[in-house]
Structures are given as C-alpha cells and as structure tokens.
Amino acid sequence: MYPNILRHPGPTPIPKKVELAMAQNMISHRTEEFVKLYRDTTERVKTVFGTKQDILLLPSGGTAALEAAVVNTVSPGDEVVVITVGAFGDYFVSICEKYGLTVHKLAKSWGEACTKEDLIDFLKPLSSVKAVFATYNETSTGILNPISELAEVVRNHSDALFIVDGVSCIGGAPAEMDEWGIDILVTGSQKAMMLPPGLALLAVSERAWKVIEANSTTAYYLNLLSYRDWASKGMTPNTPAISLIMGLSAVCDLIEEEGGFSKTIERHEVMKNMVRESMKALSFGLLTNDQYASPTITAICAPEGLDLPAYLGHLKKKYHLDFAGGLGHLQGKIFRFGHMGYCFPSDILQAVSLMEAGLQDFGYQFEPGAGVNAAQKVFLSSLRK
Amino acid sequence: MYPNILRHPGPTPIPKKVELAMAQNMISHRTEEFVKLYRDTTERVKTVFGTKQDILLLPSGGTAALEAAVVNTVSPGDEVVVITVGAFGDYFVSICEKYGLTVHKLAKSWGEACTKEDLIDFLKPLSSVKAVFATYNETSTGILNPISELAEVVRNHSDALFIVDGVSCIGGAPAEMDEWGIDILVTGSQKAMMLPPGLALLAVSERAWKVIEANSTTAYYLNLLSYRDWASKGMTPNTPAISLIMGLSAVCDLIEEEGGFSKTIERHEVMKNMVRESMKALSFGLLTNDQYASPTITAICAPEGLDLPAYLGHLKKKYHLDFAGGLGHLQGKIFRFGHMGYCFPSDILQAVSLMEAGLQDFGYQFEPGAGVNAAQKVFLSSLRK
C-alpha cells in the first residue's frame, strides 16, 4: 500500500510517461518504425553526452559497455592507467585486470577526488600507456571527479585514449564529451537517465574509432565496430532493448519539457545543495568536500551516537524511505542519498522531513525542522534566480 | 490507430499483465524485495527449461548468453562442432570463429534438420572435440532440430559438452534439459517467453560447471561463475534487468493460469498445425516437412506467380499484418509466420483471414475461406481432445 521512496544511487524511480512509453505495442527491430525510433532517439540524446558522435545503444548493463570500452581499444599485456577513487573505480580496475592488462592504478582515498595535479604527477614516469580510464562520478563516495581537467591532462601527456565511466551521473551532470576530449563515454539507463536497468549508452570519438579499427578483439556481443556498422542503417547488430529505447525517447521528451538539458543539470545542482545544507543543519557529516561533490548522490556520515544501520532500517520500515548503505569499509559508517533522474526538490524536502521524524523516534538531539528549513532555503533561493 | 499485428519470430507481443508488472515501482537490486523476486522467479521458470539447475538471468540479449556459453567453457584453439541448419546456426559459428576456436561445421541445407544419423557420422572421425553447439529451433527456416536425440549422440560419443541455443523456442517447445543431457541451454526474453528483449536466461549442468570452473576466460560481464556466486545470494553481479524480471514473474503466472507448461506447449503445437494446414489449403508451400516443423515459427514459400515482397508490403500497409521476410538466400522467396509466446489460435485465424483478404486483392486464384477453414478444423479438433 505505502509506496517505497527509492532514494538509491540507482535503479531510480521511473516517470509515468516513461513507463507508458515502454508499454507501447512491441515492434520488430528490422522495420522502418524501429529505424525511425532509433535514429530520432539516438540523435536527441546526444545533448546529454555533449557530442556530435553517434550514441550507440547496447542491450546490457553499464558494466558491459565499460568492458566494451576496454576490449575494443586495448589488448592483453597493454599498459593502462585506471584512476580509482572508490568502489566503482576498483570495479574498472577488475575489468582491466581480468582482461590481462598491465594496470597502473592511481588510487585516492575514498571520499577524495583525483585532481589534475594528481594525474600529472602519476603520468610523468609513464610513457607507453595506451589508455587512461576514469570514473566521472564515484557512486560509492559521491565524488564528481574534475573530468574535463583530467581529460586535458591526458591530452597534454600523450595520445593515450581517455575513457570515462559516466554511469552514475550522465543525465544529471554536465558533459561536453567532444569539447573536453573524452574518447569513450559510457552510461547506463537506470541512474540519471530515468529508465529501468538494461540499456547502456556509449559514444566514441573519431580518434578512438581509429584505434578500435586497428584492434583485434575476440568479443562478439560487445564488438563496437559491429554496432557502428548497424547504426549507420539505424539498427543494432542484435535484438536491442526495444522497450527501453521507447522509454528513452520519452526521457528525451521530458528533458525538453523541463526546458532543455541545462535546466535538468541545474535541478540536480539545486538538489545536491539542498541535501548538503540540510545534512549540515542536522549535524550529519559529509564524506566529500563541496568542491567535488556529486550532483547525483551524496554520501553522509552518521553523527556520533546514532546507530546508523538501525536508523536506516527504521526509516525503511516505518517511513518507507529507502537509502543505500555504504560499500566496502564504509559499510555501517555512511549512507548514500540518491538525488538523480526523476527526482525533484520536493522529493528532497520529503526525504529530509522523514529523516527528521526518524531522528525524533531515536531521541536524537536536534532542532526539529532545521534540516528541512535549510533545504527550503536553497530551494527558494534557486527559484529567485 | 490500427494496431500492428506482429506475427514475427520475435520480438513478439507482450501480454497486458506483463506490461503492467514491468511498470511496478522500481526497486533496488540489493534489497530483500529483489532477493525474493529473483528467487521466486528463477525457481518457477525452471519448468520451462526442464531442469533442477539454477536459471541464471543475464541483462542482455540471447547472443550474449550464447557467447557466454562459448567463452566460459572452451578456449581459443579448442576444437568444437557447430551444427548449423540456417542463419542462426551460422551465427553460432561466427561467435566461435571470432573467439578463435577450431570449428567443425556440420551444415545442412536450409529447411532441413540435423538428424541423429547426421551427427553420428560427423562425429565419428573427431576425437578431441570439447563441445558440440546446436540450435534447437532455427528461426530462419522454422526447423526444430531433434535435440534430445542429438544430445544422446553427443553423450554416447565422448565427454564433449552439448550446448544448445534455444532462443526462438524455449517457452513454446518441450525442453527436458536434465533428462536429455543438455549441458547449457540458453534463451532470450523476446520470443516465446512473452517479454520485451533484454533478458537472457541460461542454465548449466553440473558437468558443465566443472568445465567452467577449470576455464580461465577473460570475460567479465559474461563470467558465469560470477553469476553463480551471486545467484546463491539471490542476486546478480551487476544491476539486473529488474523490470524484465518483474515481467518474467508475471509470465510464470500466465503459464500457471493456462494450466501449466504442458498446456502452453500444446497450444503451440495446435498453432503450428493450424498454420501448416491453412497454408496447404491455400497452395502455399512449406519450407520444412512436418516431422521437424517448429512449434513457434513457420517458413512459407510464395506460390508461383505471387509477387511475395509486394504481397507482404500490402498486408502490412492495408491490413497491419506484419510477417517477417526470409533471410540470406531465402530473401524474397519465403516469409516467416511467427506463432509463439502470447499468440493464440484466434490470432492464427485472424492472420490467415487477412492473408486471404490480401490474396483476393492480388487476384490470386483460390477458394476464399479455404485457409481459414483448414485452420478452424485443426483448432476444433484440438478442443475435442
């Protein structure tokens, strides 16, 4: 009866318009109707990537598209750099290691970003790196790496490809793939893109296509050349995730209805600030500093004396408010508040209100309303602009 | 306004109940709700595979699961046999060749099945084959290979694994994976399983798990051991296609509502016979003989003097009846009538009626009603049983 209030880093809530679009009559992927849907949709979604390149649609999770970015560009034994600032950076390391690459791991403490200076220093002694992999938004810590700056460092260093995991922020964070010089940008459907899981989106620079053409991967399903060939006909090599593509078309409508993608990004920025200010007002700690704070997810530290697992369980059971816990060594120490995709300032006010209710149940000492009030201030100030 | 009548080999129409199930509120894949959904659904769907093994759910098309069956069991350079009786057998050959296997190709003419005798003769001189790959239902020709007999031949020959592509029939054709001795059975969501594309289902025998454990694949997304590990916790290694799993649960309901899976198979058998008898009555040829005819798709030859591409275009444009054309060298010579998944005898009557209307528009000489009448006879006789 009570709806679950899903404030996870993904999967995220699905707009009604998208649900209905996905329930349209099924069509074949080898028909004119599909070609039209595919061409229109991949064209419209380019704005979210900031690219003029084709957006390829893989019927898979984001992980598969990350693996595609690896196995189509480099070969076992090649040297690569992987920037990792948390669990999903480590995940990218695992993909590369599994594939037999020689991985130079630029690791930062969880909660920190990789800065331009970090990368300059790290790359200095490395002269034969084929690719640099980075996470744009680290879901485990709520860090948004300064990806445009990192791209510039890679460009200035060598002709290594710069390959970016944008899974948990593309659709809610700025992206200018072409301008910044990202060679492959990957995202998944179930985060800021407002869709169920099962569709990966990926774009490739002209430079990277040349590298891919010279590569001899044995991958079949994840063969990007095959996706490119079929995309030129408005189709995909295998049966695509048709209902999700119908949904993606509706997502493009919603972004237009919001007033264009820059408005969508602004909304995420407002929600980020609402969450951060309200947490400060409730004396909850923030894992990251403001400079590199993610617009889609915030990692929040439990205040002294609050039994976090019990509190999160209580919020879910009594108030149907569903946050994600911490990963790895942060389990039990932080929780993650997702504010991306189909999420609005009103949802932040709701979640913070329920958090306050739960804190009162726990006898936590605070001024009731302080968190909500702080969030309201940010919201109201954004409306005055 | 007019609904498209999708009589393709897949994607196929989606039941309303499944559409609605997929539009439920999104949940996280790391919650108790998901674990319950995953465990219940994978348990219930075992009947469709005829197995006691776990059913693994990959967020991907069937092709990815076929590739998973290859890259997890054999290694580049290994000898394998691929049985191919059409375009999708050839597809399996391509996956194996791309992976660097030494492929012994047992090819039959399009429209023929691979018989027990064919396989016995073919395997005789081959002593170091690691796996035999076969298509259960060849979508391009409407052949249902005698898969239980082929499994027996492989078992009697050696300890090679027997790996089966069941993509276009599982859910509409009998399958007794354990009893027949199939080592890996793969299917996709968008054919007889009544779901949109984007979910692959796969089961692995105990024998095959031992081989997989000893294999050192570099595949990450398609790593089956990782799926097995997570399945033991009621989860998947990456974000799964949650909405499709919600839909799969509804599919299991529908199969129960029909009276159990044996009833579902009977319905497909009736539809197959309705299509075949009606085509004979209209003097259309059938590409396959009755013995190996597919219960899910029928390939139909254009009669002398009928301009098939024009006729199919006309049916789609005027009557919104959407058949699939022929593949490869059969393009323009046959069309394929899909009768699987959410398809009923009434749908066959409808499609044959519209075909007759189209034939009258084309001045084709036949007795109007003959096709429908032949289909009715099969239908009525099935109801009397």
mmCIF file of N, CA, C and O in Angstrom, chain A residues 135-193:
data_model
loop_
_atom_site.group_PDB
_atom_site.id
_atom_site.type_symbol
_atom_site.label_atom_id
_atom_site.label_comp_id
_atom_site.label_asym_id
_atom_site.label_seq_id
_atom_site.Cartn_x
_atom_site.Cartn_y
_atom_site.Cartn_z
ATOM 1 N N THR A 135 36.562 7.250 -13.577
ATOM 2 C CA THR A 135 35.163 7.319 -13.194
ATOM 3 C C THR A 135 34.796 8.791 -13.108
ATOM 4 O O THR A 135 35.501 9.541 -12.433
ATOM 5 N N TYR A 136 33.730 9.196 -13.774
ATOM 6 C CA TYR A 136 33.312 10.597 -13.657
ATOM 7 C C TYR A 136 32.707 10.798 -12.267
ATOM 8 O O TYR A 136 33.176 11.612 -11.478
ATOM 9 N N ASN A 137 31.710 10.003 -11.964
ATOM 10 C CA ASN A 137 31.022 10.134 -10.682
ATOM 11 C C ASN A 137 31.189 8.838 -9.901
ATOM 12 O O ASN A 137 30.745 7.780 -10.348
ATOM 13 N N GLU A 138 31.854 8.897 -8.770
ATOM 14 C CA GLU A 138 32.077 7.689 -7.975
ATOM 15 C C GLU A 138 30.875 7.463 -7.053
ATOM 16 O O GLU A 138 30.692 8.178 -6.064
ATOM 17 N N THR A 139 30.096 6.463 -7.395
ATOM 18 C CA THR A 139 28.831 6.181 -6.703
ATOM 19 C C THR A 139 29.027 5.791 -5.245
ATOM 20 O O THR A 139 28.137 5.986 -4.423
ATOM 21 N N SER A 140 30.168 5.220 -4.924
ATOM 22 C CA SER A 140 30.344 4.736 -3.550
ATOM 23 C C SER A 140 30.653 5.873 -2.574
ATOM 24 O O SER A 140 30.462 5.722 -1.373
ATOM 25 N N THR A 141 31.129 7.008 -3.098
ATOM 26 C CA THR A 141 31.540 8.096 -2.206
ATOM 27 C C THR A 141 30.882 9.439 -2.525
ATOM 28 O O THR A 141 30.993 10.377 -1.739
ATOM 29 N N GLY A 142 30.236 9.530 -3.672
ATOM 30 C CA GLY A 142 29.621 10.804 -4.042
ATOM 31 C C GLY A 142 30.628 11.843 -4.502
ATOM 32 O O GLY A 142 30.448 13.039 -4.271
ATOM 33 N N ILE A 143 31.681 11.375 -5.133
ATOM 34 C CA ILE A 143 32.691 12.279 -5.698
ATOM 35 C C ILE A 143 32.441 12.467 -7.191
ATOM 36 O O ILE A 143 32.230 11.488 -7.917
ATOM 37 N N LEU A 144 32.465 13.714 -7.634
ATOM 38 C CA LEU A 144 32.456 14.002 -9.070
ATOM 39 C C LEU A 144 33.881 14.421 -9.439
ATOM 40 O O LEU A 144 34.315 15.528 -9.088
ATOM 41 N N ASN A 145 34.596 13.526 -10.086
ATOM 42 C CA ASN A 145 35.965 13.878 -10.481
ATOM 43 C C ASN A 145 35.955 15.030 -11.486
ATOM 44 O O ASN A 145 35.024 15.150 -12.289
ATOM 45 N N PRO A 146 36.980 15.901 -11.447
ATOM 46 C CA PRO A 146 37.044 17.042 -12.389
ATOM 47 C C PRO A 146 37.448 16.532 -13.773
ATOM 48 O O PRO A 146 38.584 16.679 -14.195
ATOM 49 N N ILE A 147 36.471 15.933 -14.444
ATOM 50 C CA ILE A 147 36.779 15.112 -15.608
ATOM 51 C C ILE A 147 37.289 15.934 -16.789
ATOM 52 O O ILE A 147 38.123 15.447 -17.569
ATOM 53 N N SER A 148 36.830 17.183 -16.914
ATOM 54 C CA SER A 148 37.318 17.989 -18.033
ATOM 55 C C SER A 148 38.801 18.310 -17.838
ATOM 56 O O SER A 148 39.588 18.288 -18.780
ATOM 57 N N GLU A 149 39.179 18.553 -16.591
ATOM 58 C CA GLU A 149 40.598 18.826 -16.305
ATOM 59 C C GLU A 149 41.463 17.586 -16.513
ATOM 60 O O GLU A 149 42.578 17.665 -17.023
ATOM 61 N N LEU A 150 40.939 16.451 -16.100
ATOM 62 C CA LEU A 150 41.691 15.203 -16.267
ATOM 63 C C LEU A 150 41.867 14.889 -17.760
ATOM 64 O O LEU A 150 42.923 14.417 -18.191
ATOM 65 N N ALA A 151 40.822 15.186 -18.531
ATOM 66 C CA ALA A 151 40.906 14.963 -19.983
ATOM 67 C C ALA A 151 42.043 15.802 -20.571
ATOM 68 O O ALA A 151 42.826 15.324 -21.394
ATOM 69 N N GLU A 152 42.132 17.028 -20.103
ATOM 70 C CA GLU A 152 43.161 17.938 -20.608
ATOM 71 C C GLU A 152 44.563 17.417 -20.270
ATOM 72 O O GLU A 152 45.479 17.472 -21.106
ATOM 73 N N VAL A 153 44.699 16.889 -19.064
ATOM 74 C CA VAL A 153 45.999 16.334 -18.652
ATOM 75 C C VAL A 153 46.393 15.176 -19.571
ATOM 76 O O VAL A 153 47.533 15.085 -20.030
ATOM 77 N N VAL A 154 45.437 14.299 -19.835
ATOM 78 C CA VAL A 154 45.739 13.136 -20.695
ATOM 79 C C VAL A 154 46.139 13.613 -22.080
ATOM 80 O O VAL A 154 47.138 13.157 -22.645
ATOM 81 N N ARG A 155 45.366 14.547 -22.639
ATOM 82 C CA ARG A 155 45.664 15.102 -23.971
ATOM 83 C C ARG A 155 47.078 15.680 -24.027
ATOM 84 O O ARG A 155 47.814 15.466 -24.992
ATOM 85 N N ASN A 156 47.462 16.399 -22.962
ATOM 86 C CA ASN A 156 48.785 17.033 -22.939
ATOM 87 C C ASN A 156 49.917 16.030 -22.729
ATOM 88 O O ASN A 156 51.064 16.301 -23.070
ATOM 89 N N HIS A 157 49.560 14.873 -22.183
ATOM 90 C CA HIS A 157 50.599 13.893 -21.851
ATOM 91 C C HIS A 157 51.020 13.061 -23.050
ATOM 92 O O HIS A 157 52.201 12.865 -23.311
ATOM 93 N N SER A 158 50.041 12.533 -23.764
ATOM 94 C CA SER A 158 50.356 11.578 -24.834
ATOM 95 C C SER A 158 49.120 11.360 -25.694
ATOM 96 O O SER A 158 48.131 12.054 -25.543
ATOM 97 N N ASP A 159 49.193 10.369 -26.577
ATOM 98 C CA ASP A 159 47.997 10.086 -27.377
ATOM 99 C C ASP A 159 47.185 8.933 -26.787
ATOM 100 O O ASP A 159 46.389 8.299 -27.490
ATOM 101 N N ALA A 160 47.360 8.665 -25.505
ATOM 102 C CA ALA A 160 46.529 7.652 -24.839
ATOM 103 C C ALA A 160 45.059 8.053 -24.933
ATOM 104 O O ALA A 160 44.730 9.241 -24.900
ATOM 105 N N LEU A 161 44.206 7.057 -25.052
ATOM 106 C CA LEU A 161 42.766 7.340 -25.055
ATOM 107 C C LEU A 161 42.307 7.668 -23.638
ATOM 108 O O LEU A 161 42.849 7.136 -22.669
ATOM 109 N N PHE A 162 41.304 8.520 -23.558
ATOM 110 C CA PHE A 162 40.719 8.835 -22.254
ATOM 111 C C PHE A 162 39.287 8.296 -22.227
ATOM 112 O O PHE A 162 38.417 8.772 -22.961
ATOM 113 N N ILE A 163 39.077 7.297 -21.387
ATOM 114 C CA ILE A 163 37.830 6.526 -21.385
ATOM 115 C C ILE A 163 37.124 6.720 -20.049
ATOM 116 O O ILE A 163 37.720 6.497 -18.991
ATOM 117 N N VAL A 164 35.880 7.131 -20.120
ATOM 118 C CA VAL A 164 35.199 7.602 -18.909
ATOM 119 C C VAL A 164 33.925 6.813 -18.606
ATOM 120 O O VAL A 164 33.045 6.658 -19.461
ATOM 121 N N ASP A 165 33.860 6.315 -17.382
ATOM 122 C CA ASP A 165 32.656 5.700 -16.827
ATOM 123 C C ASP A 165 31.771 6.824 -16.295
ATOM 124 O O ASP A 165 32.082 7.435 -15.276
ATOM 125 N N GLY A 166 30.686 7.099 -17.015
ATOM 126 C CA GLY A 166 29.759 8.149 -16.573
ATOM 127 C C GLY A 166 28.460 7.578 -16.048
ATOM 128 O O GLY A 166 27.444 8.281 -15.965
ATOM 129 N N VAL A 167 28.488 6.294 -15.656
ATOM 130 C CA VAL A 167 27.242 5.573 -15.358
ATOM 131 C C VAL A 167 26.344 6.290 -14.354
ATOM 132 O O VAL A 167 25.149 6.423 -14.584
ATOM 133 N N SER A 168 26.912 6.752 -13.258
ATOM 134 C CA SER A 168 26.013 7.262 -12.221
ATOM 135 C C SER A 168 25.836 8.777 -12.247
ATOM 136 O O SER A 168 25.353 9.347 -11.281
ATOM 137 N N CYS A 169 26.196 9.427 -13.355
ATOM 138 C CA CYS A 169 25.918 10.869 -13.405
ATOM 139 C C CYS A 169 25.433 11.386 -14.758
ATOM 140 O O CYS A 169 24.752 12.417 -14.795
ATOM 141 N N ILE A 170 25.754 10.700 -15.856
ATOM 142 C CA ILE A 170 25.342 11.251 -17.157
ATOM 143 C C ILE A 170 23.816 11.338 -17.196
ATOM 144 O O ILE A 170 23.111 10.368 -16.934
ATOM 145 N N GLY A 171 23.321 12.482 -17.535
ATOM 146 C CA GLY A 171 21.882 12.757 -17.465
ATOM 147 C C GLY A 171 21.588 13.714 -16.309
ATOM 148 O O GLY A 171 20.516 14.323 -16.266
ATOM 149 N N GLY A 172 22.552 13.844 -15.386
ATOM 150 C CA GLY A 172 22.349 14.745 -14.248
ATOM 151 C C GLY A 172 23.556 15.642 -14.003
ATOM 152 O O GLY A 172 23.528 16.491 -13.122
ATOM 153 N N ALA A 173 24.602 15.434 -14.760
ATOM 154 C CA ALA A 173 25.832 16.235 -14.605
ATOM 155 C C ALA A 173 26.232 16.780 -15.973
ATOM 156 O O ALA A 173 25.898 16.196 -17.008
ATOM 157 N N PRO A 174 26.963 17.889 -15.989
ATOM 158 C CA PRO A 174 27.389 18.439 -17.276
ATOM 159 C C PRO A 174 28.288 17.438 -18.000
ATOM 160 O O PRO A 174 29.085 16.746 -17.354
ATOM 161 N N ALA A 175 28.152 17.362 -19.300
ATOM 162 C CA ALA A 175 29.064 16.534 -20.091
ATOM 163 C C ALA A 175 29.266 17.192 -21.441
ATOM 164 O O ALA A 175 28.296 17.483 -22.155
ATOM 165 N N GLU A 176 30.498 17.469 -21.747
ATOM 166 C CA GLU A 176 30.858 18.021 -23.055
ATOM 167 C C GLU A 176 31.948 17.134 -23.624
ATOM 168 O O GLU A 176 33.115 17.489 -23.682
ATOM 169 N N MET A 177 31.533 15.947 -23.983
ATOM 170 C CA MET A 177 32.472 14.916 -24.417
ATOM 171 C C MET A 177 33.438 15.401 -25.495
ATOM 172 O O MET A 177 34.646 15.219 -25.377
ATOM 173 N N ASP A 178 32.905 16.046 -26.541
ATOM 174 C CA ASP A 178 33.755 16.473 -27.662
ATOM 175 C C ASP A 178 34.695 17.591 -27.228
ATOM 176 O O ASP A 178 35.898 17.549 -27.489
ATOM 177 N N GLU A 179 34.132 18.584 -26.565
ATOM 178 C CA GLU A 179 34.909 19.756 -26.168
ATOM 179 C C GLU A 179 36.013 19.392 -25.179
ATOM 180 O O GLU A 179 37.135 19.879 -25.272
ATOM 181 N N TRP A 180 35.691 18.519 -24.240
ATOM 182 C CA TRP A 180 36.660 18.143 -23.217
ATOM 183 C C TRP A 180 37.707 17.155 -23.736
ATOM 184 O O TRP A 180 38.766 17.001 -23.123
ATOM 185 N N GLY A 181 37.361 16.437 -24.811
ATOM 186 C CA GLY A 181 38.312 15.458 -25.337
ATOM 187 C C GLY A 181 38.223 14.098 -24.676
ATOM 188 O O GLY A 181 39.233 13.427 -24.449
ATOM 189 N N ILE A 182 36.990 13.679 -24.375
ATOM 190 C CA ILE A 182 36.778 12.310 -23.885
ATOM 191 C C ILE A 182 36.675 11.403 -25.106
ATOM 192 O O ILE A 182 35.995 11.733 -26.077
ATOM 193 N N ASP A 183 37.351 10.256 -25.053
ATOM 194 C CA ASP A 183 37.351 9.370 -26.218
ATOM 195 C C ASP A 183 36.209 8.360 -26.201
ATOM 196 O O ASP A 183 35.659 8.028 -27.245
ATOM 197 N N ILE A 184 35.905 7.835 -25.047
ATOM 198 C CA ILE A 184 34.719 6.975 -24.933
ATOM 199 C C ILE A 184 34.010 7.374 -23.647
ATOM 200 O O ILE A 184 34.635 7.466 -22.585
ATOM 201 N N LEU A 185 32.730 7.624 -23.771
ATOM 202 C CA LEU A 185 31.911 7.966 -22.605
ATOM 203 C C LEU A 185 30.775 6.954 -22.533
ATOM 204 O O LEU A 185 30.101 6.690 -23.527
ATOM 205 N N VAL A 186 30.598 6.381 -21.349
ATOM 206 C CA VAL A 186 29.654 5.278 -21.143
ATOM 207 C C VAL A 186 28.653 5.668 -20.071
ATOM 208 O O VAL A 186 29.025 6.245 -19.057
ATOM 209 N N THR A 187 27.388 5.329 -20.296
ATOM 210 C CA THR A 187 26.467 5.393 -19.164
ATOM 211 C C THR A 187 25.449 4.264 -19.233
ATOM 212 O O THR A 187 25.374 3.535 -20.213
ATOM 213 N N GLY A 188 24.701 4.126 -18.142
ATOM 214 C CA GLY A 188 23.652 3.111 -18.061
ATOM 215 C C GLY A 188 22.309 3.791 -17.938
ATOM 216 O O GLY A 188 22.221 4.982 -17.639
ATOM 217 N N SER A 189 21.253 3.020 -18.162
ATOM 218 C CA SER A 189 19.907 3.595 -18.214
ATOM 219 C C SER A 189 19.306 3.877 -16.846
ATOM 220 O O SER A 189 18.422 4.717 -16.720
ATOM 221 N N GLN A 190 19.756 3.169 -15.810
ATOM 222 C CA GLN A 190 18.995 3.105 -14.552
ATOM 223 C C GLN A 190 19.395 4.128 -13.499
ATOM 224 O O GLN A 190 19.014 3.998 -12.349
ATOM 225 N N LYS A 191 20.175 5.130 -13.896
ATOM 226 C CA LYS A 191 20.627 6.111 -12.904
ATOM 227 C C LYS A 191 19.965 7.460 -13.222
ATOM 228 O O LYS A 191 18.777 7.601 -13.043
ATOM 229 N N ALA A 192 20.734 8.409 -13.709
ATOM 230 C CA ALA A 192 20.152 9.718 -14.001
ATOM 231 C C ALA A 192 19.326 9.706 -15.281
ATOM 232 O O ALA A 192 18.645 10.684 -15.588
ATOM 233 N N MET A 193 19.352 8.612 -16.040
ATOM 234 C CA MET A 193 18.629 8.576 -17.310
ATOM 235 C C MET A 193 17.152 8.213 -17.154
ATOM 236 O O MET A 193 16.425 8.124 -18.148
#
